[in-house]
Tab-separated table of C-alpha atoms in Angstrom:
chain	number	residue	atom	x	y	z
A	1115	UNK	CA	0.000	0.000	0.000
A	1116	UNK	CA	1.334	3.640	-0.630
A	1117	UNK	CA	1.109	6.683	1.200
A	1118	UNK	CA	1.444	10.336	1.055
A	1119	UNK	CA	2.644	12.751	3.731
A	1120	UNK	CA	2.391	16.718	3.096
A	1121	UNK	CA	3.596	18.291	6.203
A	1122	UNK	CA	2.280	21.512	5.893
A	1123	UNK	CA	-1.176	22.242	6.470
A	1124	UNK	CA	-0.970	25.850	5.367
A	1125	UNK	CA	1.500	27.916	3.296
A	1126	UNK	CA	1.101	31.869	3.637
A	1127	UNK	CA	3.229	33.716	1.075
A	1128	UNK	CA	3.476	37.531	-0.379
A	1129	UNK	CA	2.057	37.349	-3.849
A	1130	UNK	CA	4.955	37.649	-6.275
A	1131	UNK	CA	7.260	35.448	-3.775
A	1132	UNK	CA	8.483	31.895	-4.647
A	1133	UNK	CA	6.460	28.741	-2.800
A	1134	UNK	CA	7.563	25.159	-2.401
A	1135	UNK	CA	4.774	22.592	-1.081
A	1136	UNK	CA	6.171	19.667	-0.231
A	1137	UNK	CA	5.335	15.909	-0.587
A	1138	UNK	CA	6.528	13.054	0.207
A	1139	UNK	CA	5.579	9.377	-0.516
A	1140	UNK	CA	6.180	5.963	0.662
A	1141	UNK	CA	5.557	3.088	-1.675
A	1142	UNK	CA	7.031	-0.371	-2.754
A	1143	UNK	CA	6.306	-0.406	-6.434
A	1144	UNK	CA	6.460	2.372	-8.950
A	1145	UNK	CA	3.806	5.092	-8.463
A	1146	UNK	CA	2.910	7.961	-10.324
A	1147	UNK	CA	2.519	11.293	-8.869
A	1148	UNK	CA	0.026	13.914	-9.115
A	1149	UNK	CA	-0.483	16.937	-7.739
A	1150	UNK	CA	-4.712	18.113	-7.812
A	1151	UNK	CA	-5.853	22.128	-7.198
A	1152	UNK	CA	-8.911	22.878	-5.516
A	1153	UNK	CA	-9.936	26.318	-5.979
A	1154	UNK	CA	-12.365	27.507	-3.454
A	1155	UNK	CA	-16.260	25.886	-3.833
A	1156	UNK	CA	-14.605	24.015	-7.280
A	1157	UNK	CA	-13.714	20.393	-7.590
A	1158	UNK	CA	-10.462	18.581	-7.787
A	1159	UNK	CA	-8.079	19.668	-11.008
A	1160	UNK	CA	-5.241	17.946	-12.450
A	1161	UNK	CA	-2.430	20.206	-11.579
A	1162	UNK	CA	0.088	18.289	-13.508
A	1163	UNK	CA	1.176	14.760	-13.391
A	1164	UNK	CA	5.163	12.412	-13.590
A	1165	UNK	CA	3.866	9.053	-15.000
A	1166	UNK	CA	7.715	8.453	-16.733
A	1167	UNK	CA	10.122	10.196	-18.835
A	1168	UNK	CA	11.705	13.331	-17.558
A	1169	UNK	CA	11.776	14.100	-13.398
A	1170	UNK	CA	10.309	17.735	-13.799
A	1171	UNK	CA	7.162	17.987	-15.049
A	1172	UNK	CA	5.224	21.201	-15.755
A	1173	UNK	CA	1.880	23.068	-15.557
A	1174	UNK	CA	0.234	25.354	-18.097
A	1175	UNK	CA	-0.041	28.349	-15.052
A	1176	UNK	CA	3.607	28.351	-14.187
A	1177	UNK	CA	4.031	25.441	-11.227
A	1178	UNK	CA	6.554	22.481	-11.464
A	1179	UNK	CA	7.459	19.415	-9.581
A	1180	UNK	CA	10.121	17.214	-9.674
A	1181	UNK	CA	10.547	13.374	-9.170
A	1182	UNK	CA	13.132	12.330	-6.726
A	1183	UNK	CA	13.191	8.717	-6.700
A	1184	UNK	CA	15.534	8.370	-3.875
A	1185	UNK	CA	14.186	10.890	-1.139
A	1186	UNK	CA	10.387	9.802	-2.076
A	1187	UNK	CA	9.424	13.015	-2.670
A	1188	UNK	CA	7.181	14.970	-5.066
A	1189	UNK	CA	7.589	18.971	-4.293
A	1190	UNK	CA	5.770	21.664	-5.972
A	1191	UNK	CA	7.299	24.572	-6.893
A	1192	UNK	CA	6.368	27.930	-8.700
A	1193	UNK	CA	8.596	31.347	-8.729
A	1194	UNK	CA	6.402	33.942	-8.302
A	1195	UNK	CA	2.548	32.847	-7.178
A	1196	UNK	CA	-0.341	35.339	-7.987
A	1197	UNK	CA	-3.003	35.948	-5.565
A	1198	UNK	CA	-5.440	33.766	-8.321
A	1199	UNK	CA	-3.005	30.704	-6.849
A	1200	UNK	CA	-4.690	30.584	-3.497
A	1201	UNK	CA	-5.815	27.427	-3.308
A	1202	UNK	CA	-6.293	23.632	-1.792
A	1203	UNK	CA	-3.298	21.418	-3.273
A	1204	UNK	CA	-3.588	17.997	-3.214
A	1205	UNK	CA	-0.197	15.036	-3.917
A	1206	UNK	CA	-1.599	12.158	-4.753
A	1207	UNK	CA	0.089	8.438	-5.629
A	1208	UNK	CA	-0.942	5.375	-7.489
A	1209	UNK	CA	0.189	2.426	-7.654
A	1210	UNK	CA	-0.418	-1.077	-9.287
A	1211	UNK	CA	-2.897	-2.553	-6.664
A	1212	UNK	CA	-5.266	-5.336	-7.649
A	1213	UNK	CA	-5.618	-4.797	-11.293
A	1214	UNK	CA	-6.159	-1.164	-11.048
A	1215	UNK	CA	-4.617	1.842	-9.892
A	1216	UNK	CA	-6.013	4.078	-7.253
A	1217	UNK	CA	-4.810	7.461	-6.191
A	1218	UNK	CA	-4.046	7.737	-2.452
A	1219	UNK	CA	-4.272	11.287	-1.198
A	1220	UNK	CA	-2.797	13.317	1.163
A	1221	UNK	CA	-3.987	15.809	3.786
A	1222	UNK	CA	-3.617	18.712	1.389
A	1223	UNK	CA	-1.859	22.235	1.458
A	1224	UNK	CA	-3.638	25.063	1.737
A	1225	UNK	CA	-1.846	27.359	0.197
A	1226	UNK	CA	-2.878	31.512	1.059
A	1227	UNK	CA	-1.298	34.184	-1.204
A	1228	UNK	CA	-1.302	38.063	0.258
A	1229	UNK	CA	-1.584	40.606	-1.705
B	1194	UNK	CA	-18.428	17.861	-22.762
B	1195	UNK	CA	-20.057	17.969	-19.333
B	1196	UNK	CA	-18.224	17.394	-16.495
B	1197	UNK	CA	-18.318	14.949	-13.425
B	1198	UNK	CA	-21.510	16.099	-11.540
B	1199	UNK	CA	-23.044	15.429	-8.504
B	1200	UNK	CA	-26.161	15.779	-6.352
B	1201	UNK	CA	-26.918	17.549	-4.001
B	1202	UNK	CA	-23.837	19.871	-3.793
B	1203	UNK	CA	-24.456	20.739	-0.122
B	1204	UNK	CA	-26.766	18.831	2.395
B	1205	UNK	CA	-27.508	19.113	5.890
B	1206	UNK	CA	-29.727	16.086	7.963
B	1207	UNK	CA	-30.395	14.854	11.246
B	1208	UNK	CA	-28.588	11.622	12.672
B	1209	UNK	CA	-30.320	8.414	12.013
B	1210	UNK	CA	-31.749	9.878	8.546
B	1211	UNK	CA	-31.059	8.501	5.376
B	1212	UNK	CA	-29.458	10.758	2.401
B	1213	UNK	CA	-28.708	9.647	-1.187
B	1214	UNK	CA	-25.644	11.324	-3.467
B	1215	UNK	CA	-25.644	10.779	-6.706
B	1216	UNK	CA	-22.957	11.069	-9.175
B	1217	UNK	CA	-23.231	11.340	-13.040
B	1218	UNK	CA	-19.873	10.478	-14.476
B	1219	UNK	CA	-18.215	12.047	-18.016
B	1220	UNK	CA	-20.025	10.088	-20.690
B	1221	UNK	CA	-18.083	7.211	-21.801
B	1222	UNK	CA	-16.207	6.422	-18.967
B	1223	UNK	CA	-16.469	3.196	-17.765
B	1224	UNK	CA	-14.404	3.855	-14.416
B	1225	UNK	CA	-16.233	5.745	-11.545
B	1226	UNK	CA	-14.658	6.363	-8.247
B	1227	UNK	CA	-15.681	7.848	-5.269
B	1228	UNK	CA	-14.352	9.429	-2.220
B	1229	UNK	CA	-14.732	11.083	1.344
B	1230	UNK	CA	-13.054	13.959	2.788
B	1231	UNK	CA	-13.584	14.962	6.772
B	1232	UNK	CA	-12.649	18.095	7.873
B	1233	UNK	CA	-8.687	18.725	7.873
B	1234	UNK	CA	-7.948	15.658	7.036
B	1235	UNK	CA	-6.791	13.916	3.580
B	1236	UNK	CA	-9.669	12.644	0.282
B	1237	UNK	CA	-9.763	8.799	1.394
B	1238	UNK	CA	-10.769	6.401	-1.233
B	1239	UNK	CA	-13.940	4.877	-0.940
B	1240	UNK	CA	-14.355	2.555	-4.095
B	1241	UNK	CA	-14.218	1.970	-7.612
B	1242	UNK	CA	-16.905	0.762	-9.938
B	1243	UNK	CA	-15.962	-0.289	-13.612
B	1244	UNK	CA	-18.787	-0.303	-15.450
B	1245	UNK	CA	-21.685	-1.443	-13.394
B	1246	UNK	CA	-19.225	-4.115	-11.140
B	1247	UNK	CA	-17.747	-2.713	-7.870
B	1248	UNK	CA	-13.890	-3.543	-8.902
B	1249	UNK	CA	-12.976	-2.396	-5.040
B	1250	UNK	CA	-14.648	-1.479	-2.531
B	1251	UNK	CA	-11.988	-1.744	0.563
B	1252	UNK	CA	-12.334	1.787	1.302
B	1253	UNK	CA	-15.943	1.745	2.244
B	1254	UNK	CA	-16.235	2.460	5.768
B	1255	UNK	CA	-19.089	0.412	7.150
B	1256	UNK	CA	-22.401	-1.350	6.078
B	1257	UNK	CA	-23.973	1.939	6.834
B	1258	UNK	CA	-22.965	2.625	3.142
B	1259	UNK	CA	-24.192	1.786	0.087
B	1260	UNK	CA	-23.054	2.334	-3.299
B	1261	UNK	CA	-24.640	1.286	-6.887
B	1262	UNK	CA	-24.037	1.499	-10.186
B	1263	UNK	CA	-26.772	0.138	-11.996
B	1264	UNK	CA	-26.643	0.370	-16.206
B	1265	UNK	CA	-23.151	1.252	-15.496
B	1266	UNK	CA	-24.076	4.861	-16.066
B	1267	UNK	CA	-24.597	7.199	-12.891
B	1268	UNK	CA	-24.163	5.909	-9.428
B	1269	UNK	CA	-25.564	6.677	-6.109
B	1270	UNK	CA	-24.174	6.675	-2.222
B	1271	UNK	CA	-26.648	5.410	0.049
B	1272	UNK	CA	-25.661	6.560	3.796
B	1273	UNK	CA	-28.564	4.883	6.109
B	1274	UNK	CA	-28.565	5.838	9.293
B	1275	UNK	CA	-26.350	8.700	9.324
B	1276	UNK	CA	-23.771	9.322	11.955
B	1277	UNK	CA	-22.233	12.557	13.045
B	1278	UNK	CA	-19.248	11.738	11.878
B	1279	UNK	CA	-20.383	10.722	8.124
B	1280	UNK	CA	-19.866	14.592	7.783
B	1281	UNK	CA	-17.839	15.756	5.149
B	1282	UNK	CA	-16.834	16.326	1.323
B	1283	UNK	CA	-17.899	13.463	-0.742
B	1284	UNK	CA	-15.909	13.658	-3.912
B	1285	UNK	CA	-16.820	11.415	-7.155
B	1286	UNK	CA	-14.573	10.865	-10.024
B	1287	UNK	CA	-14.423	9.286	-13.722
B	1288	UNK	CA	-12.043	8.153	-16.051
B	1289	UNK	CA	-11.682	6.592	-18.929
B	1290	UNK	CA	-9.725	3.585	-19.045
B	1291	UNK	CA	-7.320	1.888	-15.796
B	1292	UNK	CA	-3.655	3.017	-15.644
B	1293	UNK	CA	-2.956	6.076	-15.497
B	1294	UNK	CA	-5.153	7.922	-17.680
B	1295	UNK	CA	-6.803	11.321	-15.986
B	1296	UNK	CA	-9.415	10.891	-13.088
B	1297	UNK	CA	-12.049	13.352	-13.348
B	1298	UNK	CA	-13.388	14.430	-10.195
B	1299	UNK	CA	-16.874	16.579	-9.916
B	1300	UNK	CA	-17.050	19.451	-7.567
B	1301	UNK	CA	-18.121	16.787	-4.039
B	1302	UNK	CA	-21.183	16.685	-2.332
B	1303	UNK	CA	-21.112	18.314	0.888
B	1304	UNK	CA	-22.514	16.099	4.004
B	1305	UNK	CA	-22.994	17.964	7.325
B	1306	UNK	CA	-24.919	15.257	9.693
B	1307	UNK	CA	-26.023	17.103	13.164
């Protein structure tokens, strides 16, 4: 079974200032790695996605996150957030598991961007 | 295209009632997948239909609920009673095909038990 740890429960930052969230994940097969937005009284988006390939993977509004295999971890990253980016951000993992593969959540980061 | 959608987006009932969520999936997608969110804490997976067959279902947290999929179409979450702490976000989600192909999730169906 996998899991997914996000340590921070909130993330205040000056609009205009870099952000890391940060996730980590424990598995014993290959996963793939997701990171989900939830914009306030919206649903669960794709934020962007590391299925194979290249480690850094991009997002069409300016966020990255990078695949490190051997510290299990899944941060997202953007240089310069926009008060627009406040947000719930979800890291989610699947993995092979009977047949089918089922993302396992974490607690989410709420992240809070002042103007 | 519509979207994942779900009904009703925010309900409020006494404990012991009964309350029914339904979930209407993106058209063509055979996978459908719901979840739970409490308060604070992280979207836990509650099961996964493919097509109108429950593919797992180790997430659902007692016999208090009760999901179907008939016609492989929509599906509905039965809770019956409801408990206080049956409150939350419940979150349902579609894709297209297993692997790792995009899961669609609709915008949750708030439950607030008192």
């Amino acid at each position: 079974a996998q899991s997914v740890t996000q340590l921070d429960s909130q993330v205040p930052v000056f609009e205009e200032a870099p952000v890391e969230l940060r996730c980590n994940y424990s598995s014993s097969v290959s996963v793939y790695l997701f990171w989900y937005v939830q914009y306030p009284n919206q649903g669960l988006q794709l934020l962007l996605k590391y299925l194979s390939g290249s480690t850094l993977v991009e997002s069409i509004n300016g966020f990255e996150a990078e695949f490190n295999k051997s510290q299990t971890s899944f941060h997202l990253r953007k240089p310069s957030v926009h008060i627009s980016d406040t947000a719930e951000y979800f890291c989610a993992v699947s993995a092979l598991s009977g047949g089918s593969y089922i993302p396992t959540f974490g607690r989410g980061t709420s992240l809070i961007v002042h103007p | 295209e519509a979207g994942v959608t779900q009904f009703p987006s925010h309900s409020v009932i006494e404990k012991g009632q009964t309350v029914t969520l339904r979930c209407d999936p993106i058209s063509g997608h055979d996978n459908l997948y719901w979840y739970r969110r409490v308060m604070g804490k992280e979207i836990k997976f509650l099961l996964h239909f493919v097509k109108e067959s429950k593919q797992d279902e180790s997430g659902m947290p007692n016999n208090r609920f009760l999901a179907e999929r008939t016609g492989g179409t929509y599906s509905t979450l039965k809770v019956q009673p409801a408990e206080l702490e049956d409150s939350g976000v419940y979150f349902c989600a579609s894709s297209q095909d297993l692997g790792h192909s995009t899961i669609y999730f609709g915008e949750g169906s708030w439950l607030t038990v008192v």
